[in-house]
DNA sequence: TTTCATGCAACAGTATATGTTGCATGACTT
DNA sequence: AAGTCATGCAACATATACTGTTGCATGAAA
């Protein structure tokens, strides 16, 4: 399975949005991320529906974060994406007749459930504000500067 | 991403092998699992190299488990498969220039590492013998019988 | 009215897991 | 020795899901 990078991508985009007051267009974000504007809009649409960001059309339009960064957790973002599959391994058959396969599914399922619970719990404890602080610390340490376009140049 | 069911499949096959003394051919296992013999050989090849099963060619040939079921854990089986990817979510870019993306990767990476450690730890505590016991308990409870071919009939 | 931006649907590209075919190799049977 | 049965392996085909692209409609600002 190709690895799903929507969560990684959307967090990246959100933190960049957090660094500026004005609205950011999907076109600008797409250039920065080396991808397509439609991809940006697609991954942001769930967050808009959930009220975490707002989008405006027309001149001066674009995207803005609609809630304090301290009130948005990675879990919120993950859920807004539609809570995509976490694991790339899974059961061969979900409702098997075979009793052997039922035993296998049960054992694997328990372990996967525990790991999922842990992961989502961790997501719930990390806010965008924390990620922003971490970013600023890295910026200080490296002496680099903020520039949505420059910082992503090859 | 299509979900990887090799671990699920190989455990299924191993438990069936455990139910009989004689060698089991990949052709028989494939019929039981509604798949292709080559697929069975492919997922078993790693376990053979690791010494958990043995294969014999020719008349009366096939596959046998080479170690006590109490000494084979799900972790062993997982490792023998080549320790495939566990998660279907991942970073957009593994070694990003962008400091924002570095922060995102670090946060996601920590959570994923913890979940991975928990999952592999659980795998390490479950043996094929335990799965076999669970299967026998289910068989008693249901009144069904063991038959590699019958138990998988549609 | 023009320009700019999002919204959305449909389609193309790509990566990975699984399935299939063909042939070589080796072991047992007759 | 010849025939049969089974694995070993490489190459190719298929299926699925993530990502990228195009086209057009909608709405807001200049």
Coordinates of C-alpha atoms (C1' of nucleotides) in Angstrom, one line a residue, chain A residues 1-2 25-26 38 41-42 48 55-59 62-63, chain C residues 2-11 13-17:
Chain A
X1 CA 0.0 0.0 0.0
X2 CA 1.2 3.4 -0.8
X25 CA -4.1 30.6 -1.0
X26 CA -4.1 26.9 -1.9
X38 CA -6.6 20.9 -5.6
X41 CA -8.1 22.1 -0.9
X42 CA -9.0 18.4 -0.7
X48 CA -13.2 23.5 7.2
X55 CA -11.9 29.5 3.4
X56 CA -12.8 32.7 1.4
X57 CA -13.3 33.1 -2.3
X58 CA -12.2 35.9 -4.6
X59 CA -9.7 38.6 -4.3
X62 CA -7.7 31.9 0.8
X63 CA -7.4 30.0 4.0
Chain C
dT2 C1' -12.8 41.2 -15.3
dT3 C1' -9.9 38.9 -12.2
dC4 C1' -9.0 35.9 -8.5
dA5 C1' -10.0 32.2 -5.5
dT6 C1' -12.5 28.2 -3.8
dG7 C1' -15.7 23.8 -4.8
dC8 C1' -16.3 19.8 -6.9
dA9 C1' -16.4 15.9 -10.1
dA10 C1' -14.0 13.1 -13.3
dC11 C1' -10.0 11.2 -15.0
dG13 C1' -0.7 8.4 -12.9
dT14 C1' 1.8 5.6 -9.6
dA15 C1' 2.9 2.3 -6.0
dT16 C1' 2.1 -1.9 -3.7
dA17 C1' -0.2 -6.3 -2.7

